[in-house]
Amino acid sequence: MEQAGITILLVDDEADILEFLSYNLEKEGYQVLKAKNGKKALKLAAENKPQLIILDVMMPGMDGMETCRELRKIPQLEGTLIAFLTARGEDFSQIAGFDSGADDYITKPIKPRVFVSRIQGLLRRYKPAAVSSSLIETGHFTIDKDRYLVVKDNKDIALARKEFELLLFLVSNSDKVVRREDIFLNVWGEDVVVGDRTIDVHIRRIREKLGIDNITTIKGVGYKFESL
């Protein structure tokens, strides 16, 4: 991969560190984006789809680990590498960086040549996400993942975000019984607390909006989307 075709997103709340890192990367021919906080990083990452994100751990507001978890929820960034910047002496195992989705970490301060060498080593591990169609045909309707729409009988049907994500998860596991706990984890996430009836309400709304009866309730277990 040519360096000119590689985009790296740097995220750090300290301007001097951003300038130091970007200068050394741009000198090597990389395209560099910069963000001073997690919120801006999420926006830039979704818009530009960088191959590598260098993310400071200790940032005010949304810290590096929270930012990393949010980045990993963006489908377009499936193949993106994320490396944390940590101050020398921090115990990386205790900050649970890998559990939040990071691929590696870099300690600072770091010498320019060493930093560039680490970046080159990281990028050798980069594997672009497989290109997949944004459309899923079920036989009953079509799911358009890019537009968050369901198309049935040539009509666009808009679902609420969680309804759409729940339907997509069930369809992705067609003809399999999906446990309630797996639905909670994959659709709402482990950090979100929702009521026991939440899934039931969303399933009912999906059935009503799409006019389908092939989402079967498996009592005491979960649900199953039955394909044709």
mmCIF file of N, CA, C and O in Angstrom, residues 19-70:
data_model
loop_
_atom_site.group_PDB
_atom_site.id
_atom_site.type_symbol
_atom_site.label_atom_id
_atom_site.label_comp_id
_atom_site.label_asym_id
_atom_site.label_seq_id
_atom_site.Cartn_x
_atom_site.Cartn_y
_atom_site.Cartn_z
ATOM 1 N N GLU A 19 0.729 18.284 16.644
ATOM 2 C CA GLU A 19 1.633 18.863 15.658
ATOM 3 C C GLU A 19 2.886 18.012 15.467
ATOM 4 O O GLU A 19 3.362 17.804 14.357
ATOM 5 N N PHE A 20 3.417 17.516 16.573
ATOM 6 C CA PHE A 20 4.625 16.680 16.512
ATOM 7 C C PHE A 20 4.364 15.406 15.712
ATOM 8 O O PHE A 20 5.132 15.043 14.815
ATOM 9 N N LEU A 21 3.261 14.734 16.028
ATOM 10 C CA LEU A 21 2.950 13.475 15.348
ATOM 11 C C LEU A 21 2.596 13.713 13.880
ATOM 12 O O LEU A 21 3.055 12.974 12.994
ATOM 13 N N SER A 22 1.783 14.718 13.615
ATOM 14 C CA SER A 22 1.361 14.961 12.234
ATOM 15 C C SER A 22 2.544 15.370 11.357
ATOM 16 O O SER A 22 2.641 14.951 10.196
ATOM 17 N N TYR A 23 3.446 16.173 11.901
ATOM 18 C CA TYR A 23 4.623 16.601 11.134
ATOM 19 C C TYR A 23 5.432 15.393 10.667
ATOM 20 O O TYR A 23 5.828 15.301 9.499
ATOM 21 N N ASN A 24 5.683 14.465 11.580
ATOM 22 C CA ASN A 24 6.504 13.306 11.243
ATOM 23 C C ASN A 24 5.801 12.339 10.299
ATOM 24 O O ASN A 24 6.454 11.691 9.472
ATOM 25 N N LEU A 25 4.485 12.247 10.392
ATOM 26 C CA LEU A 25 3.745 11.371 9.485
ATOM 27 C C LEU A 25 3.621 11.985 8.090
ATOM 28 O O LEU A 25 3.775 11.299 7.079
ATOM 29 N N GLU A 26 3.329 13.276 8.048
ATOM 30 C CA GLU A 26 3.204 13.941 6.753
ATOM 31 C C GLU A 26 4.537 13.953 6.003
ATOM 32 O O GLU A 26 4.571 13.857 4.772
ATOM 33 N N LYS A 27 5.640 14.037 6.755
ATOM 34 C CA LYS A 27 6.960 14.007 6.148
ATOM 35 C C LYS A 27 7.215 12.678 5.444
ATOM 36 O O LYS A 27 7.975 12.601 4.472
ATOM 37 N N GLU A 28 6.537 11.621 5.925
ATOM 38 C CA GLU A 28 6.679 10.297 5.315
ATOM 39 C C GLU A 28 5.695 10.083 4.166
ATOM 40 O O GLU A 28 5.702 9.028 3.532
ATOM 41 N N GLY A 29 4.813 11.047 3.936
ATOM 42 C CA GLY A 29 3.881 10.937 2.817
ATOM 43 C C GLY A 29 2.472 10.508 3.182
ATOM 44 O O GLY A 29 1.627 10.323 2.295
ATOM 45 N N TYR A 30 2.189 10.347 4.481
ATOM 46 C CA TYR A 30 0.846 9.940 4.895
ATOM 47 C C TYR A 30 -0.110 11.130 4.868
ATOM 48 O O TYR A 30 0.291 12.281 5.099
ATOM 49 N N GLN A 31 -1.387 10.858 4.619
ATOM 50 C CA GLN A 31 -2.425 11.872 4.775
ATOM 51 C C GLN A 31 -2.860 11.870 6.235
ATOM 52 O O GLN A 31 -3.185 10.808 6.784
ATOM 53 N N VAL A 32 -2.869 13.031 6.863
ATOM 54 C CA VAL A 32 -3.128 13.093 8.304
ATOM 55 C C VAL A 32 -4.347 13.965 8.604
ATOM 56 O O VAL A 32 -4.481 15.078 8.080
ATOM 57 N N LEU A 33 -5.230 13.435 9.450
ATOM 58 C CA LEU A 33 -6.357 14.188 9.993
ATOM 59 C C LEU A 33 -6.124 14.366 11.482
ATOM 60 O O LEU A 33 -5.527 13.500 12.130
ATOM 61 N N LYS A 34 -6.633 15.465 12.047
ATOM 62 C CA LYS A 34 -6.394 15.736 13.463
ATOM 63 C C LYS A 34 -7.694 16.074 14.177
ATOM 64 O O LYS A 34 -8.544 16.783 13.643
ATOM 65 N N ALA A 35 -7.825 15.550 15.395
ATOM 66 C CA ALA A 35 -8.986 15.858 16.239
ATOM 67 C C ALA A 35 -8.510 16.053 17.668
ATOM 68 O O ALA A 35 -7.629 15.338 18.143
ATOM 69 N N LYS A 36 -9.113 17.033 18.354
ATOM 70 C CA LYS A 36 -8.711 17.326 19.732
ATOM 71 C C LYS A 36 -9.621 16.689 20.772
ATOM 72 O O LYS A 36 -9.381 16.816 21.974
ATOM 73 N N ASN A 37 -10.656 15.992 20.329
ATOM 74 C CA ASN A 37 -11.547 15.320 21.274
ATOM 75 C C ASN A 37 -12.241 14.146 20.604
ATOM 76 O O ASN A 37 -12.211 14.001 19.372
ATOM 77 N N GLY A 38 -12.872 13.320 21.413
ATOM 78 C CA GLY A 38 -13.503 12.118 20.903
ATOM 79 C C GLY A 38 -14.662 12.385 19.964
ATOM 80 O O GLY A 38 -14.852 11.683 18.968
ATOM 81 N N LYS A 39 -15.457 13.403 20.265
ATOM 82 C CA LYS A 39 -16.619 13.708 19.427
ATOM 83 C C LYS A 39 -16.196 14.074 18.016
ATOM 84 O O LYS A 39 -16.761 13.588 17.028
ATOM 85 N N LYS A 40 -15.174 14.921 17.905
ATOM 86 C CA LYS A 40 -14.680 15.308 16.587
ATOM 87 C C LYS A 40 -14.053 14.102 15.885
ATOM 88 O O LYS A 40 -14.179 13.942 14.665
ATOM 89 N N ALA A 41 -13.390 13.241 16.657
ATOM 90 C CA ALA A 41 -12.762 12.052 16.069
ATOM 91 C C ALA A 41 -13.805 11.140 15.432
ATOM 92 O O ALA A 41 -13.586 10.605 14.339
ATOM 93 N N LEU A 42 -14.934 10.949 16.091
ATOM 94 C CA LEU A 42 -15.990 10.091 15.552
ATOM 95 C C LEU A 42 -16.505 10.637 14.220
ATOM 96 O O LEU A 42 -16.732 9.889 13.273
ATOM 97 N N LYS A 43 -16.680 11.956 14.160
ATOM 98 C CA LYS A 43 -17.177 12.582 12.937
ATOM 99 C C LYS A 43 -16.170 12.434 11.794
ATOM 100 O O LYS A 43 -16.528 12.027 10.680
ATOM 101 N N LEU A 44 -14.902 12.742 12.067
ATOM 102 C CA LEU A 44 -13.875 12.648 11.030
ATOM 103 C C LEU A 44 -13.678 11.205 10.563
ATOM 104 O O LEU A 44 -13.485 10.959 9.373
ATOM 105 N N ALA A 45 -13.726 10.278 11.503
ATOM 106 C CA ALA A 45 -13.519 8.872 11.153
ATOM 107 C C ALA A 45 -14.636 8.360 10.251
ATOM 108 O O ALA A 45 -14.382 7.676 9.259
ATOM 109 N N ALA A 46 -15.881 8.684 10.585
ATOM 110 C CA ALA A 46 -17.018 8.223 9.788
ATOM 111 C C ALA A 46 -16.981 8.829 8.387
ATOM 112 O O ALA A 46 -17.337 8.175 7.409
ATOM 113 N N GLU A 47 -16.528 10.082 8.278
ATOM 114 C CA GLU A 47 -16.514 10.772 6.983
ATOM 115 C C GLU A 47 -15.349 10.342 6.099
ATOM 116 O O GLU A 47 -15.471 10.295 4.877
ATOM 117 N N ASN A 48 -14.192 10.022 6.717
ATOM 118 C CA ASN A 48 -12.973 9.796 5.939
ATOM 119 C C ASN A 48 -12.473 8.356 5.917
ATOM 120 O O ASN A 48 -11.609 8.016 5.125
ATOM 121 N N LYS A 49 -12.979 7.522 6.815
ATOM 122 C CA LYS A 49 -12.621 6.100 6.869
ATOM 123 C C LYS A 49 -11.098 5.883 6.851
ATOM 124 O O LYS A 49 -10.565 5.255 5.919
ATOM 125 N N PRO A 50 -10.393 6.377 7.841
ATOM 126 C CA PRO A 50 -8.925 6.211 7.868
ATOM 127 C C PRO A 50 -8.514 4.757 8.045
ATOM 128 O O PRO A 50 -9.273 3.949 8.598
ATOM 129 N N GLN A 51 -7.317 4.439 7.577
ATOM 130 C CA GLN A 51 -6.792 3.087 7.779
ATOM 131 C C GLN A 51 -6.286 2.882 9.211
ATOM 132 O O GLN A 51 -6.296 1.769 9.721
ATOM 133 N N LEU A 52 -5.865 3.976 9.847
ATOM 134 C CA LEU A 52 -5.303 3.888 11.195
ATOM 135 C C LEU A 52 -5.739 5.092 12.013
ATOM 136 O O LEU A 52 -5.758 6.219 11.516
ATOM 137 N N ILE A 53 -6.082 4.835 13.279
ATOM 138 C CA ILE A 53 -6.421 5.904 14.217
ATOM 139 C C ILE A 53 -5.480 5.809 15.415
ATOM 140 O O ILE A 53 -5.373 4.750 16.038
ATOM 141 N N ILE A 54 -4.796 6.903 15.710
ATOM 142 C CA ILE A 54 -3.930 6.984 16.889
ATOM 143 C C ILE A 54 -4.693 7.787 17.930
ATOM 144 O O ILE A 54 -5.019 8.960 17.719
ATOM 145 N N LEU A 55 -4.971 7.187 19.058
ATOM 146 C CA LEU A 55 -5.947 7.719 20.001
ATOM 147 C C LEU A 55 -5.348 7.867 21.396
ATOM 148 O O LEU A 55 -4.911 6.882 22.001
ATOM 149 N N ASP A 56 -5.309 9.107 21.902
ATOM 150 C CA ASP A 56 -4.814 9.333 23.259
ATOM 151 C C ASP A 56 -5.796 8.750 24.270
ATOM 152 O O ASP A 56 -7.017 8.838 24.087
ATOM 153 N N VAL A 57 -5.282 8.135 25.308
ATOM 154 C CA VAL A 57 -6.148 7.536 26.321
ATOM 155 C C VAL A 57 -6.768 8.593 27.216
ATOM 156 O O VAL A 57 -7.979 8.624 27.431
ATOM 157 N N MET A 58 -5.929 9.479 27.744
ATOM 158 C CA MET A 58 -6.384 10.448 28.728
ATOM 159 C C MET A 58 -6.828 11.744 28.061
ATOM 160 O O MET A 58 -6.022 12.602 27.745
ATOM 161 N N MET A 59 -8.135 11.863 27.829
ATOM 162 C CA MET A 59 -8.700 13.090 27.262
ATOM 163 C C MET A 59 -9.906 13.495 28.096
ATOM 164 O O MET A 59 -10.632 12.625 28.600
ATOM 165 N N PRO A 60 -10.140 14.790 28.280
ATOM 166 C CA PRO A 60 -11.323 15.237 29.034
ATOM 167 C C PRO A 60 -12.596 14.913 28.277
ATOM 168 O O PRO A 60 -12.596 14.771 27.056
ATOM 169 N N GLY A 61 -13.695 14.793 29.010
ATOM 170 C CA GLY A 61 -14.963 14.466 28.366
ATOM 171 C C GLY A 61 -14.991 13.010 27.973
ATOM 172 O O GLY A 61 -14.944 12.114 28.810
ATOM 173 N N MET A 62 -15.046 12.741 26.684
ATOM 174 C CA MET A 62 -15.015 11.372 26.168
ATOM 175 C C MET A 62 -13.558 10.916 26.087
ATOM 176 O O MET A 62 -12.797 11.390 25.261
ATOM 177 N N ASP A 63 -13.162 10.013 26.969
ATOM 178 C CA ASP A 63 -11.765 9.579 26.972
ATOM 179 C C ASP A 63 -11.488 8.611 25.824
ATOM 180 O O ASP A 63 -12.376 8.272 25.043
ATOM 181 N N GLY A 64 -10.225 8.177 25.728
ATOM 182 C CA GLY A 64 -9.829 7.341 24.612
ATOM 183 C C GLY A 64 -10.559 6.014 24.545
ATOM 184 O O GLY A 64 -10.935 5.555 23.462
ATOM 185 N N MET A 65 -10.771 5.397 25.690
ATOM 186 C CA MET A 65 -11.442 4.093 25.676
ATOM 187 C C MET A 65 -12.892 4.195 25.235
ATOM 188 O O MET A 65 -13.373 3.375 24.456
ATOM 189 N N GLU A 66 -13.588 5.213 25.730
ATOM 190 C CA GLU A 66 -14.982 5.401 25.310
ATOM 191 C C GLU A 66 -15.043 5.723 23.820
ATOM 192 O O GLU A 66 -15.898 5.213 23.094
ATOM 193 N N THR A 67 -14.128 6.565 23.367
ATOM 194 C CA THR A 67 -14.075 6.902 21.947
ATOM 195 C C THR A 67 -13.820 5.658 21.105
ATOM 196 O O THR A 67 -14.442 5.456 20.059
ATOM 197 N N CYS A 68 -12.919 4.812 21.570
ATOM 198 C CA CYS A 68 -12.596 3.584 20.855
ATOM 199 C C CYS A 68 -13.821 2.681 20.742
ATOM 200 O O CYS A 68 -14.102 2.123 19.677
ATOM 201 N N ARG A 69 -14.549 2.537 21.834
ATOM 202 C CA ARG A 69 -15.753 1.697 21.803
ATOM 203 C C ARG A 69 -16.766 2.235 20.794
ATOM 204 O O ARG A 69 -17.413 1.460 20.077
ATOM 205 N N GLU A 70 -16.916 3.568 20.747
ATOM 206 C CA GLU A 70 -17.858 4.164 19.797
ATOM 207 C C GLU A 70 -17.375 3.999 18.361
ATOM 208 O O GLU A 70 -18.170 3.764 17.450
#
